[in-house]
Tab-separated table of C-alpha atoms and ligand atoms in Angstrom:
chain	number	residue	atom	x	y	z
A	1	MET	CA	0.219	-29.622	92.885
A	2	SER	CA	1.217	-27.540	90.080
A	3	GLU	CA	-1.170	-25.449	88.183
A	4	MET	CA	-4.200	-26.749	86.337
A	5	ASP	CA	-5.662	-25.406	83.406
A	6	LEU	CA	-9.458	-26.272	84.040
A	7	LEU	CA	-10.920	-26.861	87.064
A	8	ILE	CA	-14.779	-27.863	87.260
A	9	LYS	CA	-15.638	-27.213	90.734
A	10	ASN	CA	-18.844	-28.380	93.319
A	11	GLY	CA	-19.966	-30.147	90.388
A	12	THR	CA	-22.474	-33.366	91.177
A	13	VAL	CA	-20.532	-35.627	89.639
A	14	VAL	CA	-21.792	-39.003	87.606
A	15	SER	CA	-18.809	-41.696	87.285
A	16	HIS	CA	-18.067	-45.180	88.665
A	17	ARG	CA	-18.134	-44.028	92.250
A	18	GLY	CA	-21.542	-43.092	91.606
A	19	ILE	CA	-23.025	-39.777	92.064
A	20	ASP	CA	-21.168	-37.477	94.330
A	21	GLN	CA	-20.379	-33.935	94.621
A	22	LEU	CA	-16.450	-33.914	93.850
A	23	ASP	CA	-14.380	-31.329	91.942
A	24	ILE	CA	-12.324	-32.480	88.758
A	25	ALA	CA	-8.774	-30.801	87.506
A	26	ILE	CA	-7.827	-31.084	83.883
A	27	ARG	CA	-4.040	-30.560	82.803
A	28	ASP	CA	-2.530	-31.078	79.391
A	29	GLU	CA	-6.510	-32.459	77.942
A	30	LYS	CA	-6.112	-35.085	80.855
A	31	ILE	CA	-8.486	-35.498	83.958
A	32	VAL	CA	-5.222	-35.119	86.799
A	33	ALA	CA	-7.330	-34.873	89.722
A	34	ILE	CA	-10.914	-35.775	91.041
A	35	GLY	CA	-11.894	-35.019	94.949
A	36	ASN	CA	-11.999	-32.241	96.940
A	37	LEU	CA	-10.003	-29.543	95.263
A	38	LYS	CA	-10.324	-26.551	97.037
A	39	ASP	CA	-6.807	-25.329	97.028
A	40	VAL	CA	-5.809	-26.329	94.049
A	41	SER	CA	-4.768	-23.455	91.529
A	42	ALA	CA	-5.945	-23.001	87.514
A	43	LYS	CA	-6.081	-20.762	84.906
A	44	GLU	CA	-9.766	-21.608	84.187
A	45	ALA	CA	-12.239	-22.441	86.560
A	46	ILE	CA	-15.837	-23.595	86.221
A	47	ASP	CA	-18.543	-23.269	88.884
A	48	ALA	CA	-20.962	-26.536	88.535
A	49	THR	CA	-22.465	-25.463	91.709
A	50	GLY	CA	-26.384	-27.128	90.625
A	51	LEU	CA	-24.975	-28.755	87.489
A	52	HIS	CA	-24.307	-32.819	86.984
A	53	VAL	CA	-21.260	-33.581	85.640
A	54	LEU	CA	-21.394	-36.354	83.193
A	55	PRO	CA	-18.608	-38.293	80.943
A	56	GLY	CA	-18.545	-36.462	78.116
A	57	VAL	CA	-21.685	-38.096	75.358
A	58	ILE	CA	-19.821	-40.064	72.217
A	59	ASP	CA	-22.494	-40.256	69.729
A	60	SER	CA	-21.491	-43.787	67.449
A	61	GLN	CA	-23.762	-43.346	64.763
A	62	VAL	CA	-23.981	-39.963	62.858
A	63	HIS	CA	-24.157	-39.076	59.054
A	64	PHE	CA	-22.461	-36.038	58.304
A	65	ARG	CA	-22.649	-36.131	54.494
A	66	GLU	CA	-19.337	-34.737	54.126
A	67	PRO	CA	-17.953	-34.942	51.172
A	68	GLY	CA	-20.465	-35.151	48.225
A	69	LEU	CA	-23.485	-34.184	50.218
A	70	GLU	CA	-22.785	-30.859	52.021
A	71	HIS	CA	-26.121	-29.465	50.870
A	72	LYS	CA	-27.684	-31.732	53.906
A	73	GLU	CA	-24.636	-31.241	56.340
A	74	ASP	CA	-21.105	-31.021	56.726
A	75	LEU	CA	-18.323	-32.072	59.236
A	76	ALA	CA	-18.865	-28.066	60.392
A	77	THR	CA	-22.459	-27.696	60.919
A	78	GLY	CA	-22.559	-31.185	62.420
A	79	THR	CA	-19.848	-31.279	65.032
A	80	ALA	CA	-21.588	-27.950	65.673
A	81	ALA	CA	-25.046	-29.373	66.286
A	82	ALA	CA	-22.923	-32.095	68.616
A	83	ALA	CA	-21.125	-29.562	70.836
A	84	LEU	CA	-24.579	-27.365	71.374
A	85	GLY	CA	-25.942	-31.047	72.310
A	86	GLY	CA	-23.299	-31.425	74.640
A	87	VAL	CA	-21.230	-34.588	72.561
A	88	THR	CA	-18.177	-34.302	72.969
A	89	ALA	CA	-16.958	-37.038	70.017
A	90	ILE	CA	-18.602	-38.467	67.168
A	91	PHE	CA	-18.432	-41.651	65.001
A	92	GLU	CA	-19.186	-40.980	61.042
A	93	MET	CA	-20.682	-43.125	58.866
A	94	PRO	CA	-19.468	-43.723	55.202
A	95	ASN	CA	-22.522	-43.294	53.114
A	96	THR	CA	-21.029	-39.717	51.738
A	97	ASN	CA	-19.900	-39.259	47.960
A	98	PRO	CA	-17.356	-41.213	47.332
A	99	LEU	CA	-17.958	-43.599	49.857
A	100	THR	CA	-15.561	-44.059	52.324
A	101	LEU	CA	-14.356	-47.519	50.887
A	102	THR	CA	-10.513	-46.650	50.566
A	103	ALA	CA	-7.214	-45.072	52.844
A	104	LYS	CA	-7.260	-41.964	50.663
A	105	ASP	CA	-11.357	-41.340	51.081
A	106	MET	CA	-10.710	-42.258	54.667
A	107	ALA	CA	-7.427	-39.976	55.369
A	108	ASP	CA	-9.435	-37.220	53.294
A	109	LYS	CA	-12.007	-37.080	55.975
A	110	VAL	CA	-9.780	-36.876	58.744
A	111	ARG	CA	-8.317	-34.237	57.205
A	112	ARG	CA	-11.434	-32.310	56.885
A	113	GLY	CA	-12.439	-33.416	60.328
A	114	ARG	CA	-8.941	-31.517	61.655
A	115	GLU	CA	-10.084	-28.575	59.738
A	116	LYS	CA	-13.367	-28.046	60.812
A	117	ALA	CA	-14.511	-30.295	63.345
A	118	TRP	CA	-15.981	-28.751	66.310
A	119	THR	CA	-16.036	-31.661	68.669
A	120	ASP	CA	-13.284	-35.278	68.594
A	121	PHE	CA	-14.198	-37.783	65.411
A	122	ALA	CA	-13.762	-40.893	64.296
A	123	PHE	CA	-14.827	-42.497	61.105
A	124	PHE	CA	-16.497	-45.604	59.592
A	125	ILE	CA	-14.835	-47.278	56.864
A	126	GLY	CA	-17.692	-48.775	54.317
A	127	ALA	CA	-17.591	-52.772	53.710
A	128	ALA	CA	-18.241	-53.661	50.233
A	129	ALA	CA	-17.525	-56.715	48.250
A	130	GLU	CA	-14.561	-54.603	46.108
A	131	ASN	CA	-12.514	-53.058	49.444
A	132	VAL	CA	-13.367	-56.929	51.346
A	133	GLU	CA	-9.892	-57.710	50.973
A	134	ASN	CA	-8.239	-54.376	52.533
A	135	LEU	CA	-10.220	-53.673	55.371
A	136	PRO	CA	-7.772	-55.506	57.605
A	137	MET	CA	-5.534	-52.843	56.708
A	138	LEU	CA	-8.414	-50.277	55.998
A	139	GLU	CA	-9.415	-50.512	59.721
A	140	ARG	CA	-6.052	-49.827	61.168
A	141	GLN	CA	-5.689	-46.361	59.534
A	142	GLU	CA	-5.930	-43.384	61.899
A	143	GLY	CA	-9.183	-41.964	62.923
A	144	VAL	CA	-11.328	-44.967	61.605
A	145	SER	CA	-14.137	-46.224	64.515
A	146	GLY	CA	-14.875	-49.611	62.734
A	147	VAL	CA	-16.601	-51.354	59.776
A	148	LYS	CA	-19.913	-50.342	58.958
A	149	LEU	CA	-22.197	-52.841	56.872
A	150	PHE	CA	-25.892	-52.257	55.140
A	151	MET	CA	-27.652	-55.455	54.707
A	152	GLY	CA	-30.117	-53.522	53.096
A	153	SER	CA	-30.372	-50.394	50.816
A	154	SER	CA	-30.882	-47.103	52.697
A	155	THR	CA	-29.255	-43.678	51.800
A	156	GLY	CA	-26.533	-44.095	49.213
A	157	SER	CA	-25.701	-47.410	47.350
A	158	LEU	CA	-23.667	-49.085	50.440
A	159	LEU	CA	-24.724	-52.175	50.195
A	160	VAL	CA	-23.577	-56.223	50.971
A	161	ASP	CA	-27.161	-58.255	50.748
A	162	ASN	CA	-25.681	-61.964	50.416
A	163	ASP	CA	-24.422	-64.204	53.457
A	164	GLU	CA	-21.339	-65.170	51.458
A	165	ASP	CA	-20.473	-61.215	50.991
A	166	ILE	CA	-21.257	-60.927	54.814
A	167	ARG	CA	-19.062	-63.946	55.379
A	168	ARG	CA	-16.276	-62.472	53.515
A	169	VAL	CA	-16.582	-58.870	55.823
A	170	LEU	CA	-16.658	-60.393	58.875
A	171	SER	CA	-13.682	-62.703	58.143
A	172	SER	CA	-11.478	-60.048	56.770
A	173	GLY	CA	-9.888	-57.805	59.851
A	174	VAL	CA	-11.009	-57.857	63.952
A	175	ARG	CA	-12.191	-54.597	64.674
A	176	ARG	CA	-16.188	-53.968	65.345
A	177	VAL	CA	-18.678	-54.315	62.831
A	178	ALA	CA	-21.243	-51.854	62.515
A	179	ILE	CA	-24.558	-53.605	61.322
A	180	HIS	CA	-27.570	-51.858	59.324
A	181	ALA	CA	-30.112	-55.591	59.763
A	182	GLU	CA	-32.778	-55.230	56.864
A	183	ASP	CA	-33.374	-58.086	54.691
A	184	GLU	CA	-32.913	-56.686	50.673
A	185	PRO	CA	-34.378	-59.572	49.682
A	186	ARG	CA	-37.880	-58.927	51.456
A	187	LEU	CA	-37.289	-55.119	50.869
A	188	LEU	CA	-37.361	-55.764	47.205
A	189	GLU	CA	-40.078	-58.333	47.603
A	190	ARG	CA	-42.550	-55.669	49.217
A	191	ARG	CA	-41.092	-52.850	47.158
A	192	HIS	CA	-44.752	-52.522	46.177
A	193	LEU	CA	-45.984	-51.685	49.305
A	194	ALA	CA	-44.182	-48.667	49.586
A	195	VAL	CA	-46.890	-46.471	48.093
A	196	ASP	CA	-49.269	-43.262	48.750
A	197	THR	CA	-48.371	-42.160	52.309
A	198	VAL	CA	-45.485	-42.359	54.832
A	199	LEU	CA	-48.101	-44.807	57.091
A	200	ASN	CA	-46.890	-47.208	54.949
A	201	HIS	CA	-43.099	-47.109	55.554
A	202	PRO	CA	-43.108	-49.616	58.136
A	203	VAL	CA	-45.770	-52.131	56.493
A	204	TRP	CA	-43.099	-52.473	53.427
A	205	ARG	CA	-39.947	-52.075	55.716
A	206	ASP	CA	-41.789	-54.454	58.061
A	207	GLU	CA	-40.501	-56.561	61.536
A	208	VAL	CA	-39.872	-59.357	59.743
A	209	VAL	CA	-37.192	-57.173	57.327
A	210	ALA	CA	-35.329	-56.449	60.182
A	211	TYR	CA	-35.651	-59.301	62.334
A	212	ARG	CA	-33.969	-62.033	59.354
A	213	ALA	CA	-31.563	-59.615	58.685
A	214	THR	CA	-30.775	-59.448	62.265
A	215	GLU	CA	-31.044	-63.173	62.373
A	216	ARG	CA	-28.843	-63.777	59.506
A	217	VAL	CA	-25.801	-61.787	60.259
A	218	LEU	CA	-25.886	-63.447	64.446
A	219	LYS	CA	-25.355	-66.759	62.888
A	220	ILE	CA	-22.382	-65.517	60.385
A	221	ALA	CA	-20.877	-63.410	63.437
A	222	ARG	CA	-21.033	-66.472	65.846
A	223	GLU	CA	-19.886	-68.823	63.241
A	224	THR	CA	-16.585	-66.522	62.572
A	225	GLY	CA	-15.935	-65.556	65.845
A	226	ARG	CA	-16.101	-61.740	64.840
A	227	ARG	CA	-17.515	-58.920	66.988
A	228	ILE	CA	-20.896	-57.197	65.750
A	229	HIS	CA	-22.630	-54.391	66.511
A	230	VAL	CA	-26.105	-54.191	65.862
A	231	LEU	CA	-27.375	-50.781	64.827
A	232	HIS	CA	-31.028	-48.826	65.408
A	233	ILE	CA	-32.657	-52.105	66.982
A	234	THR	CA	-36.180	-51.422	66.182
A	235	THR	CA	-38.438	-54.404	67.466
A	236	LYS	CA	-39.273	-56.665	70.413
A	237	GLU	CA	-38.593	-59.773	68.800
A	238	GLU	CA	-34.783	-58.841	67.687
A	239	ILE	CA	-34.362	-58.020	71.419
A	240	GLU	CA	-35.362	-61.169	72.663
A	241	LEU	CA	-32.874	-62.783	69.827
A	242	LEU	CA	-30.054	-60.640	70.768
A	243	ALA	CA	-30.125	-61.717	74.284
A	244	LYS	CA	-28.999	-64.873	73.128
A	245	TYR	CA	-26.050	-63.601	71.287
A	246	LYS	CA	-24.162	-61.261	73.805
A	247	ASP	CA	-20.929	-62.938	73.190
A	248	VAL	CA	-20.614	-61.462	69.818
A	249	ALA	CA	-23.171	-59.193	69.569
A	250	THR	CA	-23.702	-55.781	71.232
A	251	VAL	CA	-26.370	-53.568	70.173
A	252	GLU	CA	-27.754	-50.252	70.015
A	253	THR	CA	-31.181	-47.928	69.899
A	254	THR	CA	-32.001	-44.844	69.243
A	255	PRO	CA	-33.726	-42.350	71.335
A	256	GLN	CA	-36.249	-41.457	68.333
A	257	HIS	CA	-37.493	-45.359	68.635
A	258	LEU	CA	-37.588	-45.036	72.336
A	259	THR	CA	-39.383	-41.610	72.298
A	260	LEU	CA	-41.990	-41.985	68.886
A	261	SER	CA	-44.600	-44.970	67.803
A	262	SER	CA	-46.642	-45.721	64.759
A	263	PRO	CA	-48.812	-44.456	63.510
A	264	ASP	CA	-48.688	-41.223	65.618
A	265	CYS	CA	-45.706	-40.179	64.518
A	266	TYR	CA	-46.115	-40.543	61.107
A	267	GLU	CA	-49.408	-38.736	61.031
A	268	ARG	CA	-48.191	-35.937	63.395
A	269	LEU	CA	-44.691	-35.480	61.223
A	270	GLY	CA	-45.369	-37.145	58.477
A	271	SER	CA	-41.875	-37.547	56.274
A	272	TYR	CA	-40.187	-36.148	59.247
A	273	ALA	CA	-40.770	-39.223	60.910
A	274	GLN	CA	-39.636	-41.666	57.894
A	275	MET	CA	-36.313	-43.235	58.732
A	276	ASN	CA	-34.941	-46.778	57.962
A	277	PRO	CA	-35.339	-49.118	60.061
A	278	PRO	CA	-38.615	-47.489	60.779
A	279	ILE	CA	-40.227	-46.292	63.863
A	280	ARG	CA	-42.716	-49.071	64.964
A	281	GLY	CA	-45.737	-49.535	67.001
A	282	GLU	CA	-45.955	-49.062	70.978
A	283	GLU	CA	-45.486	-52.743	71.751
A	284	HIS	CA	-42.103	-52.667	69.856
A	285	ARG	CA	-40.735	-49.114	71.840
A	286	GLN	CA	-42.098	-50.690	75.159
A	287	GLY	CA	-40.078	-53.489	74.108
A	288	LEU	CA	-36.935	-51.389	73.310
A	289	TRP	CA	-37.375	-50.093	76.787
A	290	GLN	CA	-37.371	-53.405	78.223
A	291	GLY	CA	-34.179	-54.137	76.416
A	292	VAL	CA	-32.549	-50.815	77.730
A	293	ARG	CA	-33.933	-51.883	81.302
A	294	ASP	CA	-32.375	-55.525	80.973
A	295	GLY	CA	-28.996	-54.621	79.586
A	296	VAL	CA	-29.579	-55.919	76.269
A	297	VAL	CA	-28.955	-52.292	74.744
A	298	ASP	CA	-25.871	-51.456	75.250
A	299	VAL	CA	-25.542	-47.959	73.559
A	300	ILE	CA	-28.053	-45.234	72.376
A	301	GLY	CA	-26.654	-43.717	69.334
A	302	SER	CA	-28.714	-40.844	67.333
A	303	ASP	CA	-28.190	-42.046	63.866
A	304	HIS	CA	-28.381	-38.086	62.841
A	305	ALA	CA	-29.337	-38.555	58.976
A	306	PRO	CA	-30.154	-34.926	57.945
A	307	HIS	CA	-31.808	-34.423	54.419
A	308	THR	CA	-33.475	-30.832	53.788
A	309	LYS	CA	-36.922	-29.779	54.508
A	310	GLU	CA	-37.440	-29.494	50.233
A	311	GLU	CA	-36.573	-33.400	49.812
A	312	LYS	CA	-38.426	-34.396	52.704
A	313	ALA	CA	-41.179	-32.386	50.794
A	314	ASN	CA	-41.504	-34.951	48.545
A	315	ALA	CA	-44.285	-37.583	48.014
A	316	TYR	CA	-43.677	-40.781	49.504
A	317	PRO	CA	-41.778	-42.626	48.604
A	318	ALA	CA	-39.783	-40.569	47.186
A	319	SER	CA	-39.069	-38.965	50.512
A	320	PRO	CA	-35.432	-39.603	51.721
A	321	SER	CA	-35.431	-41.755	55.081
A	322	GLY	CA	-33.683	-40.337	58.190
A	323	MET	CA	-33.873	-37.585	60.641
A	324	PRO	CA	-31.358	-35.344	62.357
A	325	GLY	CA	-30.721	-35.810	66.308
A	326	VAL	CA	-27.201	-35.708	67.531
A	327	GLN	CA	-28.458	-32.652	69.023
A	328	THR	CA	-31.324	-33.704	70.635
A	329	LEU	CA	-29.825	-37.444	71.821
A	330	LEU	CA	-28.523	-35.865	75.238
A	331	PRO	CA	-31.353	-33.916	76.056
A	332	LEU	CA	-34.446	-35.998	74.914
A	333	LEU	CA	-32.414	-38.675	77.650
A	334	LEU	CA	-32.379	-36.475	80.279
A	335	ASP	CA	-35.607	-35.624	79.925
A	336	HIS	CA	-36.439	-39.533	80.152
A	337	HIS	CA	-34.516	-39.883	83.015
A	338	ASN	CA	-36.908	-36.919	84.361
A	339	LYS	CA	-39.606	-39.290	83.706
A	340	GLY	CA	-38.131	-42.332	85.381
A	341	GLU	CA	-37.113	-44.525	82.438
A	342	LEU	CA	-33.564	-44.027	83.250
A	343	SER	CA	-30.834	-43.909	85.813
A	344	LEU	CA	-28.523	-40.976	85.668
A	345	SER	CA	-25.820	-44.059	85.973
A	346	HIS	CA	-27.519	-45.900	83.303
A	347	LEU	CA	-27.582	-42.993	80.447
A	348	MET	CA	-23.992	-42.844	81.660
A	349	ASP	CA	-23.250	-46.333	80.629
A	350	LEU	CA	-25.068	-45.831	77.269
A	351	THR	CA	-23.443	-42.865	76.037
A	352	SER	CA	-20.440	-42.594	77.211
A	353	ALA	CA	-18.769	-45.728	78.626
A	354	GLY	CA	-21.025	-47.782	76.128
A	355	PRO	CA	-19.364	-46.418	73.137
A	356	ALA	CA	-15.809	-46.553	74.267
A	357	ARG	CA	-16.395	-50.182	75.486
A	358	ILE	CA	-18.329	-51.427	72.009
A	359	TYR	CA	-15.521	-49.983	69.665
A	360	GLY	CA	-12.146	-49.748	72.386
A	361	VAL	CA	-11.853	-45.743	72.519
A	362	ALA	CA	-8.642	-45.519	73.961
A	363	GLY	CA	-8.641	-42.953	77.299
A	364	LYS	CA	-12.317	-41.535	76.637
A	365	GLY	CA	-15.606	-42.596	77.817
A	366	ARG	CA	-14.549	-42.048	81.727
A	367	ILE	CA	-14.054	-39.750	84.398
A	368	ALA	CA	-10.913	-41.285	86.002
A	369	LEU	CA	-7.287	-40.102	86.089
A	370	GLY	CA	-5.263	-40.220	82.652
A	371	TYR	CA	-8.495	-40.153	80.694
A	372	ASP	CA	-9.202	-37.309	78.088
A	373	GLY	CA	-10.854	-34.141	80.125
A	374	ASP	CA	-14.137	-34.682	78.348
A	375	LEU	CA	-16.996	-33.361	80.366
A	376	THR	CA	-20.687	-32.814	79.405
A	377	LEU	CA	-22.220	-30.550	81.953
A	378	VAL	CA	-26.177	-30.631	82.139
A	379	ASP	CA	-29.007	-28.731	84.513
A	380	LEU	CA	-31.222	-31.703	85.316
A	381	LYS	CA	-34.334	-29.258	86.272
A	382	ARG	CA	-34.268	-26.839	83.202
A	383	LYS	CA	-37.083	-27.021	81.226
A	384	GLN	CA	-36.632	-26.206	77.623
A	385	GLU	CA	-38.571	-26.125	74.214
A	386	ILE	CA	-36.566	-27.338	71.493
A	387	THR	CA	-36.897	-24.999	69.244
A	388	GLY	CA	-35.540	-24.304	65.240
A	389	ASP	CA	-33.318	-20.926	66.502
A	390	TRP	CA	-31.107	-23.711	69.094
A	391	LEU	CA	-30.274	-26.253	65.870
A	392	ALA	CA	-27.378	-25.921	63.877
A	393	SER	CA	-28.195	-28.620	61.722
A	394	LYS	CA	-28.087	-27.625	58.136
A	395	CYS	CA	-31.330	-29.243	57.479
A	396	GLY	CA	-33.221	-26.856	60.058
A	397	TRP	CA	-35.729	-28.990	60.998
A	398	SER	CA	-35.803	-31.733	63.946
A	399	PRO	CA	-39.281	-33.946	64.371
A	400	PHE	CA	-38.652	-32.974	68.563
A	401	GLU	CA	-38.831	-29.325	67.399
A	402	GLY	CA	-41.577	-27.771	69.477
A	403	ASP	CA	-41.250	-30.395	72.219
A	404	THR	CA	-40.177	-29.636	75.918
A	405	VAL	CA	-38.063	-31.180	77.616
A	406	THR	CA	-36.717	-31.329	81.309
A	407	GLY	CA	-33.033	-31.683	81.468
A	408	TRP	CA	-30.798	-29.841	79.580
A	409	PRO	CA	-26.725	-29.961	78.130
A	410	VAL	CA	-25.157	-26.578	79.232
A	411	GLY	CA	-21.547	-27.387	78.992
A	412	THR	CA	-19.072	-29.118	76.777
A	413	ILE	CA	-15.518	-29.569	77.584
A	414	ILE	CA	-13.376	-31.554	74.900
A	415	ARG	CA	-10.143	-32.349	75.956
A	416	GLY	CA	-10.444	-29.405	78.581
A	417	ARG	CA	-11.291	-27.219	76.351
A	418	GLN	CA	-14.833	-25.325	76.712
A	419	VAL	CA	-16.373	-25.503	73.298
A	420	MET	CA	-19.830	-24.905	74.622
A	421	ARG	CA	-21.391	-23.120	77.337
A	422	ASP	CA	-24.975	-22.060	77.864
A	423	GLY	CA	-25.649	-22.370	74.247
A	424	GLU	CA	-22.947	-20.674	72.617
A	425	LEU	CA	-20.033	-22.217	70.961
A	426	LEU	CA	-17.087	-20.741	72.421
A	427	GLY	CA	-13.706	-20.231	70.520
A	428	ALA	CA	-12.581	-21.951	67.565
A	429	SER	CA	-13.391	-25.359	66.024
A	430	GLY	CA	-10.599	-28.163	67.673
A	431	GLY	CA	-11.496	-31.386	67.226
A	432	GLU	CA	-9.289	-34.603	66.720
A	433	PRO	CA	-9.305	-37.896	65.762
A	434	VAL	CA	-10.302	-40.184	68.542
A	435	LYS	CA	-8.168	-42.842	69.092
A	436	PHE	CA	-8.304	-46.628	69.652
A	437	GLN	CA	-6.778	-49.049	71.527
A	438	GLU	CA	-6.454	-51.908	69.185
A	439	CYS	CA	-4.860	-49.473	66.924
A	440	LEU	CA	-2.375	-47.317	69.267
B	501	LIG	O1	-33.125	-43.344	57.856
B	501	LIG	C1	-31.615	-43.620	57.456
B	501	LIG	N1	-31.426	-42.733	56.788
B	501	LIG	N2	-31.047	-44.786	57.468
B	501	LIG	C2	-29.852	-45.301	57.316
B	501	LIG	O2	-29.636	-46.296	57.600
B	501	LIG	C3	-29.002	-44.121	56.517
B	501	LIG	C4	-29.748	-42.863	56.763
B	501	LIG	C5	-29.424	-41.768	55.901
B	501	LIG	O3	-27.559	-41.814	55.933
B	501	LIG	O4	-29.964	-41.046	55.631
């Protein structure tokens, strides 16, 4: 066998085969051999004794704020945080400034990604009444992960709030449409409840706000035959409903909704726990875990949505919604694994195979011959505090700062390149657009 670029030896590999001691060889960015590779020579080798090797983690929901909101984050800092957290690819949301609604603005984001992203990347094209006719063309552009539709107002002005326009969007194009499901009419009706304290955030944006929107969009998806992916599900009732729509709808929840619950999170963290849709009570957290166990949940994404400390210091409801999370996604899930809540095979399905399957990623999300050499090395036994000096997001905080987790990412390999090792970024940024099967 000719010389390899990178050999990862003696690791415990989590793959479709189960969990085995295997070596992995990468050449020209691709996995080219898996097995006992003792006699294979390589330019570079990593001894992964004592470590687990996962398929590269794909975070399929992040807001990296570039262009236009770079005081909160940019593609360099956001993807640096991702790589430090063991993430090898990210899909970024269109509520930037300008909103990502046109071919020109999409191409601009891809150009910026090529210039400065540490990880591989893709971007969602925003759905709006003004670009609905162009969506079939826009969704096929280089670097597009899918279409994003906001049914309820959140950060930024993207909004498609009525069934007629939602139907038009779902009838235009074929790729997966990611949905922010909160019911705008009910949000407006209840706006007066958003007063005094962030404890009222989940009162204003209540369970019915979420359920109603999810139910509306599921019906339209089935009627139009369009595949949708319902993002950041927060209630046990939606999980029960979504279980009846698995023909058209895949489901995401987030580490924060699986880890935090109201009212404790708001009492401890104030506006740092404020996001849309909100963190809810313990019975919903439990219901989401049930949805994970039952396979209703397909993906765990971070919904990394940074705002500055100064912005968050505004009195509720002037404090913006959203929290960072791309760097803590994997540490939190490894901690849940160590607590017995999630097997490693299931974790891999939710963070690598799941996003790849849902969005039709070409050649990522699996440790198999011919796939990109994207690997995440983790030390399952490492107990580590989440500290401010480790966090790379420009916002400079995390709701999980000060928490100690068991299980930690110690290596990020992207297309055979070591990008992070032991908490340090290596070399230069070298991210490329992710490829998708429907657009090859
Ligand atoms: O809390 C949120 N923040 N939810 C969203 O849907 C948007 C996000 C943001 O961009 O800040």
